[in-house]
């Protein structure tokens, strides 16, 4: 299958974690090259490149690819799906289409970067044109460094450096048409990839919460700015309020660029107080800081950033771990969070911190176990944000929360879900419990429990650990570590 002599040879446009047409620098390069464009997505094998995502994110990927396919179709183009080792697939597609160039947007997870470096070298050695572009982050991680040229270890100076490096590049709009090749190579069918769960279909409730794809991401950004940004700084900590952007899963697969989000927060009407805008930008900057850590410490999801924690006396207890995963710990805020994760593939940030602290400090289970479970169940699973935040809670990470700051799950619940609305949504067996005991059912008198139709140990578990005892045990475990 070769293109005719008069037609310029096609360029392959390789989509990865940038499933959008808007603000896509590789796409723009392909368009300006004047060549016909062959958009491709490769399902890469295990532990390489985009290698299998967690189960919840595979659900997202399916719908995101379908949305991308549709948008490409509207521009007169297609999306070619292939499976296999990326280099071999690209070489084969180049042969089939007679393409002599490929473009992609860079990714920053260690496995993906290693694959990309090899591919670029092999293709260039073979006389092929291979170019990569920025787009996953506000600023390239190699650019942001301290005055002495080292990576940042703490967030505040990192944020200052980001502010000083100026605004991220202005986002570019999607093209209006795409030149198609004279003949299309064959594509896998998306359905044949089996990305959606079937028996059982544990993702059925995801549809109530999410619409994957770049159009939905843009809509969500607009809604958030119009309805929630003006009280973001305060309300973002309350899991029962619709106060945060819910953009994380869209960002995770690149359906919207961080630069698009950043620039949407400029020039806003005066009724939106600046502190809310700054606070929101600072969260986007946390995402950058997580990638900064991953870029400079590729083992972020498997090794302690601070090796002092290498000797931490973790406990291995499959029964306790299972109670945590299933939201059956007897602490309502922890259980609500874990069940929100299962039902919607997402959990509110405040509650992520509470459940992570509970696993690590109350149960003394290694943070890596929690990171792995989140990776499989979150629709926004992100190699940098997930690992960096788990290490942050564990105290082993860069600029981490000190280990001795151990969340009390009852007090956290009472502070951030005072009327128990979040608990009542995700732990329905407690829905009729008097508000005074909603975060501490184990202290409720028998008649209160009876009125709410609850028998502890039957309808809802008794606490699997006593928090006061667990807290002391955690502090002792921490004290056993060598001092720095
Ligand atoms: P918003 O409050 O609207 O924030 C806007 C964006 O800023 C988010 O979409 C996200 O991209 C970024 N952001 C916000 N908070 C953080 C943060 N603490 N760290 C890094 N980026 C942040 N976020 C992920 O995107 N993927 C993960 O796998 C992930 N794992 C986490 C694990 C733990 C244990 C904890 C404590 C946090 C984790 N986070 C993760 C961070 C945070 O919880 C989510 O980004 C946030 O809840 C997403 O909701 P939102 O889009 O409504 O956030």
PDB file of C-alpha atoms in Angstrom, residues 2-151:
ATOM      1  CA  UNK A   2       1.903   3.114  -1.142  1.00  0.00           C
ATOM      2  CA  UNK A   3       0.730   6.673  -1.725  1.00  0.00           C
ATOM      3  CA  UNK A   4       0.875   8.175  -5.207  1.00  0.00           C
ATOM      4  CA  UNK A   5       4.057   9.959  -6.338  1.00  0.00           C
ATOM      5  CA  UNK A   6       2.598  13.450  -6.385  1.00  0.00           C
ATOM      6  CA  UNK A   7       1.202  13.275  -2.876  1.00  0.00           C
ATOM      7  CA  UNK A   8       3.559  14.182  -0.028  1.00  0.00           C
ATOM      8  CA  UNK A   9       4.338  11.179   2.160  1.00  0.00           C
ATOM      9  CA  UNK A  10       2.163  10.933   5.263  1.00  0.00           C
ATOM     10  CA  UNK A  11       3.150  11.758   8.794  1.00  0.00           C
ATOM     11  CA  UNK A  12       2.116   9.469  11.641  1.00  0.00           C
ATOM     12  CA  UNK A  13       0.529  11.325  14.560  1.00  0.00           C
ATOM     13  CA  UNK A  14       0.981   9.138  17.628  1.00  0.00           C
ATOM     14  CA  UNK A  15      -1.594   9.779  20.391  1.00  0.00           C
ATOM     15  CA  UNK A  16      -0.725   8.595  23.883  1.00  0.00           C
ATOM     16  CA  UNK A  17      -1.765  10.493  27.018  1.00  0.00           C
ATOM     17  CA  UNK A  18      -2.890  13.476  24.960  1.00  0.00           C
ATOM     18  CA  UNK A  19      -6.267  12.332  23.657  1.00  0.00           C
ATOM     19  CA  UNK A  20      -7.361  15.727  22.337  1.00  0.00           C
ATOM     20  CA  UNK A  21      -7.253  17.907  19.241  1.00  0.00           C
ATOM     21  CA  UNK A  22      -7.148  21.176  21.173  1.00  0.00           C
ATOM     22  CA  UNK A  23      -3.772  22.614  22.231  1.00  0.00           C
ATOM     23  CA  UNK A  24      -1.959  19.669  20.709  1.00  0.00           C
ATOM     24  CA  UNK A  25       1.508  20.678  19.540  1.00  0.00           C
ATOM     25  CA  UNK A  26       2.282  17.420  17.768  1.00  0.00           C
ATOM     26  CA  UNK A  27      -0.950  17.744  15.840  1.00  0.00           C
ATOM     27  CA  UNK A  28      -0.123  21.312  14.891  1.00  0.00           C
ATOM     28  CA  UNK A  29       3.315  20.222  13.661  1.00  0.00           C
ATOM     29  CA  UNK A  30       1.681  17.499  11.580  1.00  0.00           C
ATOM     30  CA  UNK A  31      -0.771  19.984  10.067  1.00  0.00           C
ATOM     31  CA  UNK A  32       1.871  22.599   9.269  1.00  0.00           C
ATOM     32  CA  UNK A  33       4.048  19.946   7.603  1.00  0.00           C
ATOM     33  CA  UNK A  34       1.425  19.911   4.820  1.00  0.00           C
ATOM     34  CA  UNK A  35       1.517  16.106   4.743  1.00  0.00           C
ATOM     35  CA  UNK A  36      -1.465  13.795   4.958  1.00  0.00           C
ATOM     36  CA  UNK A  37      -1.883  12.722   8.584  1.00  0.00           C
ATOM     37  CA  UNK A  38      -2.366   9.190   9.895  1.00  0.00           C
ATOM     38  CA  UNK A  39      -3.496   9.434  13.550  1.00  0.00           C
ATOM     39  CA  UNK A  40      -2.608   6.304  15.527  1.00  0.00           C
ATOM     40  CA  UNK A  41      -3.010   4.923  19.039  1.00  0.00           C
ATOM     41  CA  UNK A  42      -0.975   1.924  20.129  1.00  0.00           C
ATOM     42  CA  UNK A  43      -1.984  -0.392  22.922  1.00  0.00           C
ATOM     43  CA  UNK A  44       1.452  -1.137  24.319  1.00  0.00           C
ATOM     44  CA  UNK A  45       2.328  -4.309  26.239  1.00  0.00           C
ATOM     45  CA  UNK A  46       2.710  -4.642  29.958  1.00  0.00           C
ATOM     46  CA  UNK A  47       5.002  -2.306  31.873  1.00  0.00           C
ATOM     47  CA  UNK A  48       6.074  -0.457  28.766  1.00  0.00           C
ATOM     48  CA  UNK A  49       4.981   2.950  27.631  1.00  0.00           C
ATOM     49  CA  UNK A  50       1.241   3.380  28.085  1.00  0.00           C
ATOM     50  CA  UNK A  51       1.239  -0.319  29.043  1.00  0.00           C
ATOM     51  CA  UNK A  52      -1.956  -1.635  30.572  1.00  0.00           C
ATOM     52  CA  UNK A  53      -3.666   1.029  32.601  1.00  0.00           C
ATOM     53  CA  UNK A  54      -5.575   0.161  35.750  1.00  0.00           C
ATOM     54  CA  UNK A  55      -9.010  -1.355  35.217  1.00  0.00           C
ATOM     55  CA  UNK A  56     -10.948   1.853  35.958  1.00  0.00           C
ATOM     56  CA  UNK A  57      -8.779   3.888  33.618  1.00  0.00           C
ATOM     57  CA  UNK A  58      -9.218   1.307  30.885  1.00  0.00           C
ATOM     58  CA  UNK A  59     -12.938   2.035  31.061  1.00  0.00           C
ATOM     59  CA  UNK A  60     -12.090   5.703  30.606  1.00  0.00           C
ATOM     60  CA  UNK A  61      -9.645   4.980  27.804  1.00  0.00           C
ATOM     61  CA  UNK A  62     -12.287   3.098  25.824  1.00  0.00           C
ATOM     62  CA  UNK A  63     -14.676   6.034  25.884  1.00  0.00           C
ATOM     63  CA  UNK A  64     -11.946   8.580  25.370  1.00  0.00           C
ATOM     64  CA  UNK A  65     -10.670   6.821  22.250  1.00  0.00           C
ATOM     65  CA  UNK A  66     -14.234   6.575  20.959  1.00  0.00           C
ATOM     66  CA  UNK A  67     -14.656  10.339  21.483  1.00  0.00           C
ATOM     67  CA  UNK A  68     -11.336  11.064  19.780  1.00  0.00           C
ATOM     68  CA  UNK A  69     -12.250   8.818  16.856  1.00  0.00           C
ATOM     69  CA  UNK A  70     -15.504  10.763  16.461  1.00  0.00           C
ATOM     70  CA  UNK A  71     -13.770  14.162  16.556  1.00  0.00           C
ATOM     71  CA  UNK A  72     -11.220  12.994  13.995  1.00  0.00           C
ATOM     72  CA  UNK A  73     -14.002  11.682  11.802  1.00  0.00           C
ATOM     73  CA  UNK A  74     -15.658  15.121  11.870  1.00  0.00           C
ATOM     74  CA  UNK A  75     -12.418  16.569  10.480  1.00  0.00           C
ATOM     75  CA  UNK A  76     -12.350  14.026   7.659  1.00  0.00           C
ATOM     76  CA  UNK A  77      -9.843  11.764   9.396  1.00  0.00           C
ATOM     77  CA  UNK A  78      -9.686   8.493  11.350  1.00  0.00           C
ATOM     78  CA  UNK A  79      -7.934   6.897  14.310  1.00  0.00           C
ATOM     79  CA  UNK A  80      -5.875   3.795  13.566  1.00  0.00           C
ATOM     80  CA  UNK A  81      -5.688   1.426  16.531  1.00  0.00           C
ATOM     81  CA  UNK A  82      -2.932  -1.153  16.784  1.00  0.00           C
ATOM     82  CA  UNK A  83      -1.573  -3.420  19.506  1.00  0.00           C
ATOM     83  CA  UNK A  84       2.033  -4.360  20.193  1.00  0.00           C
ATOM     84  CA  UNK A  85       5.499  -3.120  20.896  1.00  0.00           C
ATOM     85  CA  UNK A  86       5.420   0.551  19.871  1.00  0.00           C
ATOM     86  CA  UNK A  87       8.560   0.540  17.711  1.00  0.00           C
ATOM     87  CA  UNK A  88       7.506  -2.518  15.710  1.00  0.00           C
ATOM     88  CA  UNK A  89       3.993  -1.145  15.226  1.00  0.00           C
ATOM     89  CA  UNK A  90       5.330   2.214  14.026  1.00  0.00           C
ATOM     90  CA  UNK A  91       7.783   0.575  11.620  1.00  0.00           C
ATOM     91  CA  UNK A  92       5.019  -1.576  10.220  1.00  0.00           C
ATOM     92  CA  UNK A  93       2.635   1.358   9.833  1.00  0.00           C
ATOM     93  CA  UNK A  94       5.362   3.406   8.171  1.00  0.00           C
ATOM     94  CA  UNK A  95       5.849   0.613   5.676  1.00  0.00           C
ATOM     95  CA  UNK A  96       2.137   0.235   5.042  1.00  0.00           C
ATOM     96  CA  UNK A  97       1.472   3.962   4.593  1.00  0.00           C
ATOM     97  CA  UNK A  98       4.811   5.004   3.143  1.00  0.00           C
ATOM     98  CA  UNK A  99       5.085   7.542   5.985  1.00  0.00           C
ATOM     99  CA  UNK A 100       8.494   9.055   6.531  1.00  0.00           C
ATOM    100  CA  UNK A 101       7.815  11.112   9.640  1.00  0.00           C
ATOM    101  CA  UNK A 102       6.220  10.716  13.041  1.00  0.00           C
ATOM    102  CA  UNK A 103       5.268  13.253  15.692  1.00  0.00           C
ATOM    103  CA  UNK A 104       4.105  12.843  19.285  1.00  0.00           C
ATOM    104  CA  UNK A 105       3.721  14.785  22.515  1.00  0.00           C
ATOM    105  CA  UNK A 106       6.169  13.871  25.258  1.00  0.00           C
ATOM    106  CA  UNK A 107       5.203  11.862  28.338  1.00  0.00           C
ATOM    107  CA  UNK A 108       7.113  11.924  31.596  1.00  0.00           C
ATOM    108  CA  UNK A 109       6.564   8.579  33.279  1.00  0.00           C
ATOM    109  CA  UNK A 110       9.852   6.626  33.391  1.00  0.00           C
ATOM    110  CA  UNK A 111       8.624   3.605  31.384  1.00  0.00           C
ATOM    111  CA  UNK A 112       7.127   5.825  28.696  1.00  0.00           C
ATOM    112  CA  UNK A 113      10.210   8.022  28.488  1.00  0.00           C
ATOM    113  CA  UNK A 114      12.507   5.020  28.109  1.00  0.00           C
ATOM    114  CA  UNK A 115      10.369   3.659  25.271  1.00  0.00           C
ATOM    115  CA  UNK A 116      10.265   7.050  23.558  1.00  0.00           C
ATOM    116  CA  UNK A 117      14.021   7.578  23.705  1.00  0.00           C
ATOM    117  CA  UNK A 118      14.681   4.205  22.100  1.00  0.00           C
ATOM    118  CA  UNK A 119      12.058   4.767  19.440  1.00  0.00           C
ATOM    119  CA  UNK A 120      13.307   8.209  18.517  1.00  0.00           C
ATOM    120  CA  UNK A 121      16.849   6.955  18.184  1.00  0.00           C
ATOM    121  CA  UNK A 122      15.963   3.841  16.193  1.00  0.00           C
ATOM    122  CA  UNK A 123      13.716   5.764  13.808  1.00  0.00           C
ATOM    123  CA  UNK A 124      16.194   8.571  13.277  1.00  0.00           C
ATOM    124  CA  UNK A 125      19.005   6.056  12.716  1.00  0.00           C
ATOM    125  CA  UNK A 126      16.817   4.558  10.013  1.00  0.00           C
ATOM    126  CA  UNK A 127      16.487   7.956   8.321  1.00  0.00           C
ATOM    127  CA  UNK A 128      12.981   8.583   9.575  1.00  0.00           C
ATOM    128  CA  UNK A 129      11.918  12.001  10.866  1.00  0.00           C
ATOM    129  CA  UNK A 130      10.810  11.709  14.513  1.00  0.00           C
ATOM    130  CA  UNK A 131       9.888  14.770  16.547  1.00  0.00           C
ATOM    131  CA  UNK A 132       8.344  15.204  19.974  1.00  0.00           C
ATOM    132  CA  UNK A 133       6.610  18.169  21.589  1.00  0.00           C
ATOM    133  CA  UNK A 134       5.626  19.492  25.000  1.00  0.00           C
ATOM    134  CA  UNK A 135       2.029  19.466  26.174  1.00  0.00           C
ATOM    135  CA  UNK A 136       1.401  17.276  29.192  1.00  0.00           C
ATOM    136  CA  UNK A 137       2.632  19.857  31.692  1.00  0.00           C
ATOM    137  CA  UNK A 138       2.663  23.622  32.133  1.00  0.00           C
ATOM    138  CA  UNK A 139       6.448  23.701  31.886  1.00  0.00           C
ATOM    139  CA  UNK A 140       8.967  21.085  30.840  1.00  0.00           C
ATOM    140  CA  UNK A 141      10.294  19.381  34.014  1.00  0.00           C
ATOM    141  CA  UNK A 142      13.878  19.594  32.783  1.00  0.00           C
ATOM    142  CA  UNK A 143      13.560  23.397  32.719  1.00  0.00           C
ATOM    143  CA  UNK A 144      12.449  24.054  36.292  1.00  0.00           C
ATOM    144  CA  UNK A 145      15.520  23.892  38.534  1.00  0.00           C
ATOM    145  CA  UNK A 146      16.948  25.639  41.574  1.00  0.00           C
ATOM    146  CA  UNK A 147      19.632  28.313  41.205  1.00  0.00           C
ATOM    147  CA  UNK A 148      22.274  25.602  41.698  1.00  0.00           C
ATOM    148  CA  UNK A 149      20.752  23.495  38.927  1.00  0.00           C
ATOM    149  CA  UNK A 150      19.269  20.844  41.253  1.00  0.00           C
ATOM    150  CA  UNK A 151      15.655  19.681  41.360  1.00  0.00           C
TER     151      UNK A 151
END
